[in-house]
């Protein structure tokens, strides 16, 4: 005996722990310890315990044999009684060991299952928490994005005003309103005018982007808009640029009259100009061909060029708000900003149309296709 | 308040096995003195488990030889005292009857029964005396 302790009551321990007492079993509760190791993992009542059934059976057998031993005479009968006693003990021993193993294994399985469930719940809680945090962060980013766009819009308005007045005054000087000017100064003023116009164009494009991103209405659709005159205007404006580069720019006239569409003529012209201008920039030899196709209630405008082509990676971000140009594009035209196609795609979408590009790869030209509903 | 003590269950079971075997030997050899010896040893153990020689033999020698690393368990002192006193009394009654030549058969059957129950308790963990103690505790509590 190790030591004597005076203990008031054993504190309640969890099942499986060294001082666990099964409150449902009157025997363990009364004795205040578990009589067998398997009782550590048991929550059954005493009458449901397999071992108690064995105990009752063996006690009854013992009593019967006890009585029989008085009634039966002879050594053999005594030997039989003793053999039965021995069998009961041996059976009990093996029964006890096997049930212990089974109960311990079941308990271990149960514990593992509970641990897994707890882990899963813990993970679920974590995922929920992270999702909440992400949603919150996303909301904040959306607000910041909107604030940025509002700021950009306001800034661009303030930029446009002085630029417009600059161009106005330049036009007046060029027209001779402030007196005759020498050819040398005229040339300088012309270059100044060109730069100012380019700057105004950039500011307008940035303004359009801000409006698109804020979800504002950028186009005012008109019905029965004819396309041919718009194309003629664009070709007239860009013919000089293409001729300077030594590439052709041709329009394949349709065999039948082109149908009218619902469009904002000004914005539609900007979208088409951007696409064709883009093709001119990235074509060094050959040229650009514009074709038309009339499909089932849809009009397709196809701009095919023999330019640098588009790789698969660049195709993914072509019309997105990621203002990154492809590597090949940067080699050919170093000063571009990459926003022209984005604006064109937004304008075409606002016209209830679709725009996409096709290319066989780098150096194999590209085809831009615009599909619009016929009004 | 319950008085408890820490005992090594295996050592206790070992001592019970020895007593059971001795009781069986006493039964087969019809030797009442052996029965008396066991009875006295059990009665002495009522006062403390410290007086159990076979317990100490297992604890100090056999445990180390067998490299037994089992932990001690808490048992009520009264429960141990009850079981020892019950077994000791029954064996003493058996001795008395066999010594006095009255109800000799009954006496030896009683000794056999006690031996069987001691071995049952040691090998299977089912102690009838402990159960009787628990029952009587419940009855007298009410």
Coordinates of C-alpha atoms in Angstrom, one line a residue:
Chain A
X1 CA 0.0 0.0 0.0
X2 CA 1.4 3.4 -1.0
X3 CA -0.3 5.8 1.2
X4 CA -3.6 6.6 2.9
X5 CA -5.5 9.6 1.8
X6 CA -8.7 11.1 3.0
X7 CA -10.5 12.2 -0.1
X8 CA -13.9 13.9 0.0
X9 CA -15.3 12.8 -3.3
X10 CA -13.6 12.1 -6.6
X11 CA -14.1 15.0 -9.1
X12 CA -16.0 14.1 -12.2
X13 CA -13.6 13.1 -15.0
X14 CA -14.2 12.5 -18.7
X15 CA -14.7 9.0 -20.0
X16 CA -11.3 7.4 -20.7
X17 CA -9.4 9.4 -18.1
X18 CA -7.7 7.7 -15.2
X19 CA -10.2 8.8 -12.5
X20 CA -13.4 8.5 -14.6
X21 CA -16.4 7.1 -12.7
X22 CA -19.4 5.8 -14.7
X23 CA -22.3 7.5 -13.0
X24 CA -24.7 5.1 -14.7
X25 CA -23.3 2.0 -13.0
X26 CA -24.2 1.6 -9.4
X27 CA -21.2 -0.6 -8.7
X28 CA -18.5 1.8 -9.9
X29 CA -20.4 4.7 -8.3
X30 CA -20.6 3.0 -5.0
X31 CA -17.0 1.7 -5.0
X32 CA -15.7 4.9 -6.3
X33 CA -13.2 3.2 -8.7
X34 CA -13.5 1.1 -11.8
X35 CA -13.4 -2.6 -10.9
X36 CA -12.1 -3.6 -14.3
X37 CA -9.9 -1.6 -16.8
X38 CA -12.8 -1.7 -19.4
X39 CA -15.0 0.2 -16.9
X40 CA -12.9 3.3 -17.7
X41 CA -14.5 3.4 -21.2
X42 CA -18.0 2.4 -20.2
X43 CA -21.1 4.4 -19.9
X44 CA -23.6 1.5 -19.5
X45 CA -25.8 0.7 -16.6
X46 CA -24.8 -2.2 -14.5
X47 CA -27.6 -4.4 -15.7
X48 CA -26.5 -3.7 -19.4
X49 CA -23.0 -4.7 -18.6
X50 CA -22.0 -8.0 -20.4
X51 CA -19.7 -8.8 -17.5
X52 CA -22.4 -8.5 -14.9
X53 CA -24.4 -11.1 -16.9
X54 CA -21.4 -13.4 -16.8
X55 CA -21.1 -12.8 -13.1
X56 CA -24.8 -13.6 -12.4
X57 CA -24.5 -16.7 -14.6
X58 CA -21.3 -17.9 -12.8
X59 CA -22.8 -17.2 -9.4
X60 CA -25.9 -19.2 -10.2
X61 CA -23.8 -22.0 -11.5
X62 CA -21.7 -21.9 -8.4
X63 CA -24.7 -22.1 -6.2
X64 CA -26.1 -25.0 -8.2
X65 CA -22.9 -26.9 -8.0
X66 CA -22.6 -26.1 -4.3
X67 CA -25.9 -27.7 -3.8
X68 CA -25.1 -30.6 -6.1
X69 CA -21.9 -31.3 -4.2
X70 CA -24.1 -32.2 -1.2
X71 CA -26.4 -34.4 -3.1
X72 CA -24.0 -36.2 -5.4
X73 CA -21.5 -38.6 -3.9
X74 CA -18.3 -39.9 -5.4
X75 CA -14.9 -38.6 -6.4
X76 CA -15.8 -38.3 -10.0
X77 CA -18.7 -36.0 -9.3
X78 CA -16.4 -33.9 -7.2
X79 CA -13.9 -33.8 -10.0
X80 CA -16.6 -32.8 -12.5
X81 CA -17.7 -29.9 -10.2
X82 CA -14.1 -28.7 -9.8
X83 CA -13.6 -28.9 -13.6
X84 CA -16.7 -26.8 -14.1
X85 CA -15.3 -24.2 -11.6
X86 CA -12.0 -24.2 -13.5
X87 CA -13.7 -23.8 -16.9
X88 CA -15.8 -20.9 -15.5
X89 CA -12.7 -19.1 -14.3
X90 CA -10.8 -19.7 -17.6
X91 CA -13.7 -18.7 -19.7
X92 CA -14.1 -15.6 -17.5
X93 CA -10.5 -14.7 -18.0
X94 CA -10.5 -14.9 -21.7
X95 CA -13.9 -13.2 -21.9
X96 CA -12.6 -10.3 -19.8
X97 CA -9.5 -9.8 -21.9
X98 CA -11.3 -9.9 -25.2
X99 CA -14.1 -7.6 -24.1
X100 CA -11.4 -5.2 -22.8
X101 CA -9.7 -5.0 -26.2
X102 CA -13.0 -4.5 -28.0
X103 CA -14.1 -1.8 -25.7
X104 CA -10.8 0.0 -25.8
X105 CA -10.8 -0.2 -29.6
X106 CA -14.3 1.2 -29.8
X107 CA -13.4 4.0 -27.4
X108 CA -10.3 4.9 -29.4
X109 CA -12.4 4.9 -32.6
X110 CA -15.0 7.1 -30.9
X111 CA -12.3 9.5 -29.7
X112 CA -10.8 9.7 -33.2
X113 CA -14.2 10.4 -34.7
X114 CA -14.9 13.2 -32.1
X115 CA -11.5 14.7 -32.7
X116 CA -12.1 14.7 -36.5
X117 CA -15.5 16.3 -35.9
X118 CA -14.0 18.9 -33.7
X119 CA -11.3 19.6 -36.2
X120 CA -13.8 19.9 -39.0
X121 CA -16.0 22.3 -37.0
X122 CA -12.9 24.3 -36.1
X123 CA -11.9 24.5 -39.8
X124 CA -15.5 25.5 -40.7
X125 CA -15.4 28.2 -38.2
X126 CA -12.0 29.4 -39.5
X127 CA -13.3 29.4 -43.1
X128 CA -16.4 31.3 -42.1
X129 CA -14.2 33.8 -40.3
X130 CA -11.9 34.2 -43.2
X131 CA -14.7 34.6 -45.6
X132 CA -16.2 37.3 -43.5
X133 CA -12.9 39.1 -43.4
X134 CA -12.5 38.8 -47.1
X135 CA -16.0 40.1 -47.8
X136 CA -15.3 43.0 -45.5
X137 CA -12.0 43.7 -47.3
X138 CA -13.7 43.4 -50.7
X139 CA -16.4 45.9 -49.6
X140 CA -13.7 48.3 -48.5
X141 CA -11.8 47.9 -51.8
X142 CA -15.0 48.5 -53.8
X143 CA -15.5 51.7 -51.9
X144 CA -11.9 52.8 -52.4
X145 CA -12.2 52.0 -56.1
X146 CA -15.4 54.1 -56.4
X147 CA -13.7 56.9 -54.5
X148 CA -10.7 56.7 -56.8
X149 CA -12.9 56.8 -59.9
X150 CA -14.9 59.8 -58.6
X151 CA -11.6 61.6 -57.9
X152 CA -10.3 60.8 -61.4
X153 CA -13.5 62.1 -63.0
X154 CA -13.3 65.3 -61.1
X155 CA -9.6 65.7 -61.9
X156 CA -10.2 65.0 -65.6
X157 CA -12.9 67.6 -65.8
X158 CA -10.5 70.1 -64.2
X159 CA -7.8 69.1 -66.7
X160 CA -10.0 69.3 -69.7
X161 CA -11.1 72.8 -69.2
X162 CA -7.7 74.5 -69.5
X163 CA -6.7 72.2 -72.3
X164 CA -9.8 73.1 -74.3
X165 CA -9.2 76.8 -73.8
X166 CA -5.6 76.3 -74.9
X167 CA -6.7 74.6 -78.1
X168 CA -9.2 77.4 -78.7
X169 CA -6.6 80.1 -78.4
X170 CA -4.2 78.2 -80.6
X171 CA -6.9 77.9 -83.3
X172 CA -7.5 81.7 -83.0
X173 CA -3.7 82.3 -83.4
X174 CA -3.5 79.9 -86.3
X175 CA -6.4 81.5 -88.1
X176 CA -4.7 84.9 -87.9
X177 CA -7.1 86.5 -85.4
X178 CA -4.2 87.9 -83.6
X179 CA -2.3 89.0 -86.7
X180 CA -0.3 87.4 -89.4
X181 CA 2.2 84.8 -88.3
X182 CA 5.3 83.5 -90.0
X183 CA 5.4 80.0 -91.5
X184 CA 8.0 79.0 -88.9
X185 CA 5.7 80.0 -86.0
X186 CA 2.8 78.3 -87.9
X187 CA 4.7 75.0 -87.9
X188 CA 5.4 75.3 -84.2
X189 CA 1.8 76.2 -83.4
X190 CA 0.6 73.2 -85.5
X191 CA 2.8 70.9 -83.5
X192 CA 1.5 72.5 -80.3
X193 CA -2.1 72.0 -81.6
X194 CA -1.4 68.3 -82.3
X195 CA 0.0 67.7 -78.9
X196 CA -2.9 69.5 -77.2
X197 CA -5.4 67.5 -79.2
X198 CA -3.6 64.3 -78.2
X199 CA -3.7 65.3 -74.6
X200 CA -7.4 66.2 -74.8
X201 CA -8.0 62.7 -76.4
X202 CA -6.1 61.0 -73.5
X203 CA -8.1 63.0 -70.9
X204 CA -11.4 62.0 -72.7
X205 CA -10.4 58.4 -72.7
X206 CA -9.5 58.4 -69.0
X207 CA -12.8 60.1 -68.4
X208 CA -14.7 57.4 -70.3
X209 CA -12.9 54.7 -68.4
X210 CA -13.8 56.3 -65.0
X211 CA -17.4 56.5 -66.2
X212 CA -17.5 52.9 -67.3
X213 CA -16.0 51.7 -64.0
X214 CA -18.6 53.8 -62.1
X215 CA -21.3 52.2 -64.2
X216 CA -22.5 55.5 -65.6
X217 CA -24.3 55.7 -68.9
X218 CA -21.7 56.7 -71.5
X219 CA -23.6 56.1 -74.8
X220 CA -26.9 57.5 -76.0
X221 CA -28.3 55.1 -78.5
X222 CA -30.1 56.3 -81.6
X223 CA -32.0 54.1 -83.9
X224 CA -31.4 53.5 -87.6
X225 CA -27.8 54.7 -87.6
X226 CA -26.0 54.0 -90.9
X227 CA -22.6 52.4 -90.7
X228 CA -21.0 53.2 -94.1
X229 CA -20.7 56.9 -93.5
X230 CA -19.0 56.3 -90.2
X231 CA -16.5 53.9 -91.8
X232 CA -15.8 56.4 -94.6
X233 CA -15.0 59.1 -92.1
X234 CA -12.6 56.8 -90.2
X235 CA -10.8 55.6 -93.4
X236 CA -10.4 59.2 -94.5
X237 CA -8.8 60.1 -91.1
X238 CA -6.5 57.1 -90.9
X239 CA -5.6 56.7 -94.6
X240 CA -2.7 59.2 -94.3
X241 CA -1.3 57.3 -91.3
X242 CA -1.4 54.0 -93.0
X243 CA 0.1 55.4 -96.3
X244 CA 2.9 56.9 -94.3
X245 CA 3.7 53.5 -92.8
X246 CA 3.5 51.9 -96.3
X247 CA 0.6 49.6 -95.4
X248 CA -2.8 49.4 -97.1
X249 CA -6.1 50.1 -95.4
X250 CA -9.1 48.9 -97.5
X251 CA -12.8 48.5 -97.0
X252 CA -14.4 45.5 -98.8
X253 CA -17.6 47.0 -99.9
X254 CA -20.6 44.8 -99.2
X255 CA -22.6 43.4 -102.1
X256 CA -25.9 44.5 -100.6
X257 CA -26.8 47.6 -98.6
X258 CA -25.7 47.3 -95.0
X259 CA -28.5 47.3 -92.4
X260 CA -28.9 50.1 -89.9
X261 CA -28.1 49.6 -86.2
X262 CA -29.0 51.2 -82.9
X263 CA -25.9 53.2 -81.9
X264 CA -24.3 56.4 -80.5
X265 CA -22.6 57.5 -83.7
X266 CA -19.8 59.5 -81.9
X267 CA -18.9 56.8 -79.4
X268 CA -19.2 54.0 -82.0
X269 CA -16.8 55.9 -84.2
X270 CA -14.4 56.1 -81.3
X271 CA -14.6 52.4 -80.7
X272 CA -14.0 51.5 -84.4
X273 CA -11.2 54.1 -84.7
X274 CA -9.4 52.6 -81.7
X275 CA -9.5 49.2 -83.3
X276 CA -8.4 50.2 -86.7
X277 CA -5.8 52.6 -85.3
X278 CA -4.5 49.8 -83.1
X279 CA -4.2 47.5 -86.2
X280 CA -2.3 50.2 -88.1
X281 CA 0.1 50.7 -85.1
X282 CA 1.0 47.1 -84.9
X283 CA 1.3 46.3 -88.6
X284 CA 4.6 47.0 -90.3
X285 CA 3.9 45.3 -93.6
X286 CA 0.9 44.2 -95.6
X287 CA -2.2 46.0 -94.4
X288 CA -5.7 46.0 -92.9
X289 CA -8.9 44.8 -94.5
X290 CA -12.3 45.6 -93.2
X291 CA -15.2 43.3 -94.1
X292 CA -18.9 42.9 -93.2
X293 CA -21.0 39.9 -92.6
X294 CA -24.7 39.7 -92.2
X295 CA -25.8 36.8 -90.0
X296 CA -29.2 35.9 -88.5
X297 CA -30.3 39.4 -87.1
X298 CA -26.7 40.3 -86.4
X299 CA -24.1 42.3 -88.2
X300 CA -20.4 41.4 -88.1
X301 CA -17.6 43.9 -88.7
X302 CA -14.3 42.1 -89.2
X303 CA -11.0 44.0 -89.1
X304 CA -8.2 41.7 -90.4
X305 CA -4.6 42.8 -90.3
X306 CA -1.2 41.3 -91.2
X307 CA 0.5 42.7 -88.1
X308 CA 2.5 41.2 -85.2
X309 CA -0.4 38.9 -84.0
X310 CA -1.4 38.2 -80.4
X311 CA -0.1 35.4 -78.2
X312 CA -2.4 33.2 -76.1
X313 CA -1.3 34.8 -72.8
X314 CA -2.0 38.4 -74.1
X315 CA -5.3 37.3 -75.5
X316 CA -6.6 36.8 -72.0
X317 CA -6.1 40.4 -70.9
X318 CA -6.8 42.1 -74.3
X319 CA -10.1 43.7 -73.5
X320 CA -9.8 43.8 -69.7
X321 CA -9.2 46.7 -67.4
X322 CA -5.6 45.5 -67.0
X323 CA -3.8 48.2 -68.9
X324 CA -0.8 46.1 -69.9
X325 CA 0.3 45.7 -73.5
X326 CA 1.8 42.5 -74.8
X327 CA 5.5 42.1 -75.0
X328 CA 5.5 42.1 -78.8
X329 CA 3.4 45.2 -78.9
X330 CA 5.9 47.1 -76.7
X331 CA 8.7 46.3 -79.1
X332 CA 6.8 47.8 -82.1
X333 CA 5.0 50.7 -80.5
X334 CA 6.7 51.8 -77.3
X335 CA 4.6 54.7 -76.2
X336 CA 1.1 53.2 -76.1
X337 CA -1.0 53.0 -73.0
X338 CA -3.1 49.9 -73.6
X339 CA -6.5 51.5 -72.9
X340 CA -7.9 51.8 -76.5
X341 CA -9.2 48.3 -76.8
X342 CA -10.7 48.4 -73.3
X343 CA -12.7 51.5 -74.2
X344 CA -13.7 50.0 -77.5
X345 CA -15.0 46.8 -75.7
X346 CA -17.0 48.9 -73.2
X347 CA -18.5 51.0 -75.9
X348 CA -19.5 47.9 -78.0
X349 CA -21.0 46.2 -74.8
X350 CA -23.0 49.4 -74.2
X351 CA -24.3 48.9 -77.8
X352 CA -25.5 45.4 -76.8
X353 CA -22.8 43.9 -79.0
X354 CA -19.8 41.6 -78.6
X355 CA -16.2 42.1 -79.5
X356 CA -13.4 39.5 -79.6
X357 CA -10.1 38.9 -81.3
X358 CA -8.6 35.9 -83.0
X359 CA -5.0 35.2 -83.9
X360 CA -2.9 32.2 -84.9
X361 CA -0.1 33.5 -82.8
X362 CA 2.8 36.0 -82.7
X363 CA 3.8 37.2 -86.2
X364 CA 0.6 35.8 -87.8
X365 CA -1.7 38.8 -87.8
X366 CA -4.9 39.3 -85.9
X367 CA -8.6 39.6 -86.6
X368 CA -10.9 41.8 -84.5
X369 CA -14.6 40.9 -84.8
X370 CA -17.5 43.1 -83.7
X371 CA -21.0 41.7 -83.6
X372 CA -24.0 44.0 -83.3
X373 CA -27.7 43.5 -83.3
X374 CA -29.5 44.8 -86.4
X375 CA -32.2 47.4 -85.5
Chain B
X1 CA -15.8 11.4 3.8
X2 CA -14.3 8.2 2.4
X3 CA -11.0 6.9 3.4
X4 CA -9.1 5.6 0.5
X5 CA -5.7 4.0 -0.1
X6 CA -3.5 3.4 -3.1
X7 CA -2.9 -0.3 -3.9
X8 CA -1.3 -2.2 -6.7
X9 CA -4.1 -4.2 -8.1
X10 CA -1.9 -6.9 -9.6
X11 CA -0.1 -7.4 -6.3
X12 CA -3.4 -7.8 -4.6
X13 CA -4.6 -10.2 -7.1
X14 CA -1.4 -12.2 -6.8
X15 CA -1.9 -12.6 -3.1
X16 CA -5.5 -13.7 -3.7
X17 CA -4.3 -16.3 -6.2
X18 CA -1.9 -17.7 -3.6
X19 CA -4.6 -17.8 -1.0
X20 CA -7.0 -19.5 -3.4
X21 CA -4.4 -22.1 -4.4
X22 CA -3.5 -22.8 -0.8
X23 CA -7.2 -23.2 0.0
X24 CA -7.5 -25.6 -2.9
X25 CA -4.5 -27.6 -1.6
X26 CA -6.2 -27.6 1.8
X27 CA -9.4 -28.9 0.2
X28 CA -7.7 -31.7 -1.7
X29 CA -5.5 -32.7 1.2
X30 CA -8.3 -32.3 3.7
X31 CA -6.0 -30.2 5.9
X32 CA -7.9 -27.9 8.2
X33 CA -4.7 -26.2 9.5
X34 CA -4.0 -24.7 6.2
X35 CA -7.5 -23.3 6.1
X36 CA -6.9 -21.8 9.6
X37 CA -3.6 -20.2 8.4
X38 CA -5.3 -18.6 5.4
X39 CA -8.2 -17.5 7.6
X40 CA -5.8 -15.8 10.1
X41 CA -3.8 -14.1 7.3
X42 CA -7.0 -12.7 5.9
X43 CA -8.2 -11.5 9.3
X44 CA -4.8 -9.8 9.9
X45 CA -5.2 -8.1 6.5
X46 CA -8.4 -6.5 7.7
X47 CA -6.3 -4.0 9.7
X48 CA -4.1 -3.0 6.8
X49 CA -2.9 -4.3 3.5
X50 CA 0.6 -3.7 4.8
X51 CA 0.3 -7.0 6.7
X52 CA -0.2 -9.0 3.4
X53 CA 3.1 -10.8 2.8
X54 CA 2.3 -12.1 -0.6
X55 CA 1.4 -8.5 -1.7
X56 CA 4.8 -7.3 -0.6
X57 CA 6.5 -10.2 -2.3
X58 CA 4.9 -9.4 -5.6
X59 CA 5.3 -5.6 -5.1
X60 CA 9.0 -5.7 -4.3
X61 CA 10.3 -8.7 -6.2
X62 CA 8.0 -10.0 -8.9
X63 CA 7.0 -6.5 -10.2
X64 CA 10.6 -5.7 -10.9
X65 CA 11.3 -9.1 -12.4
X66 CA 8.3 -8.9 -14.7
X67 CA 8.9 -5.1 -15.4
X68 CA 5.4 -4.4 -14.5
X69 CA 4.7 -0.7 -15.0
X70 CA 1.0 -0.6 -13.9
X71 CA -0.3 2.3 -11.9
X72 CA -1.8 1.9 -8.4
X73 CA -5.5 2.3 -8.1
X74 CA -7.6 3.9 -5.4
X75 CA -9.6 1.6 -3.2
X76 CA -11.7 2.3 -0.2
X77 CA -10.0 0.9 3.0
X78 CA -13.3 -0.3 4.3
X79 CA -14.0 -2.3 1.1
X80 CA -10.7 -4.1 1.5
X81 CA -11.4 -4.7 5.2
X82 CA -14.9 -6.0 4.4
X83 CA -13.7 -8.5 1.8
X84 CA -10.9 -9.8 3.9
X85 CA -13.1 -10.1 6.9
X86 CA -15.8 -11.9 5.0
X87 CA -13.3 -14.4 3.4
X88 CA -11.5 -14.9 6.7
X89 CA -14.7 -15.5 8.5
X90 CA -15.9 -18.1 6.0
X91 CA -12.6 -19.9 6.1
X92 CA -12.6 -19.8 9.9
X93 CA -16.1 -21.3 9.9
X94 CA -14.9 -24.0 7.5
X95 CA -12.0 -24.7 9.7
X96 CA -14.2 -24.9 12.8
X97 CA -16.6 -27.3 11.3
X98 CA -14.0 -29.6 9.9
X99 CA -11.9 -29.5 13.1
X100 CA -14.9 -30.2 15.3
X101 CA -16.1 -33.0 12.9
X102 CA -19.5 -31.4 12.5
X103 CA -20.9 -30.9 8.9
X104 CA -17.5 -31.8 7.5
X105 CA -18.8 -32.0 4.0
X106 CA -20.4 -28.7 4.2
X107 CA -17.1 -27.2 5.6
X108 CA -15.0 -28.5 2.8
X109 CA -17.5 -27.4 0.2
X110 CA -17.4 -24.0 1.8
X111 CA -13.6 -23.9 1.6
X112 CA -13.8 -25.0 -2.1
X113 CA -16.4 -22.3 -2.7
X114 CA -14.2 -19.6 -1.1
X115 CA -11.2 -20.8 -3.1
X116 CA -13.2 -20.7 -6.3
X117 CA -14.5 -17.2 -5.6
X118 CA -11.0 -15.9 -4.7
X119 CA -9.6 -17.4 -7.9
X120 CA -12.5 -16.0 -9.9
X121 CA -11.9 -12.5 -8.5
X122 CA -8.2 -12.7 -9.2
X123 CA -8.4 -14.0 -12.8
X124 CA -11.6 -12.2 -14.0
X125 CA -11.7 -9.2 -11.8
X126 CA -15.2 -10.1 -10.6
X127 CA -15.2 -9.9 -6.8
X128 CA -18.4 -11.1 -5.2
X129 CA -17.3 -9.7 -1.8
X130 CA -16.8 -6.2 -3.3
X131 CA -20.3 -6.4 -4.8
X132 CA -21.7 -7.5 -1.4
X133 CA -19.9 -4.5 0.1
X134 CA -21.4 -2.2 -2.5
X135 CA -24.9 -3.6 -1.9
X136 CA -24.6 -3.3 1.8
X137 CA -23.3 0.3 1.5
X138 CA -26.3 1.2 -0.6
X139 CA -28.7 -0.5 1.8
X140 CA -27.3 1.2 4.9
X141 CA -27.0 4.5 3.2
X142 CA -30.8 4.5 2.8

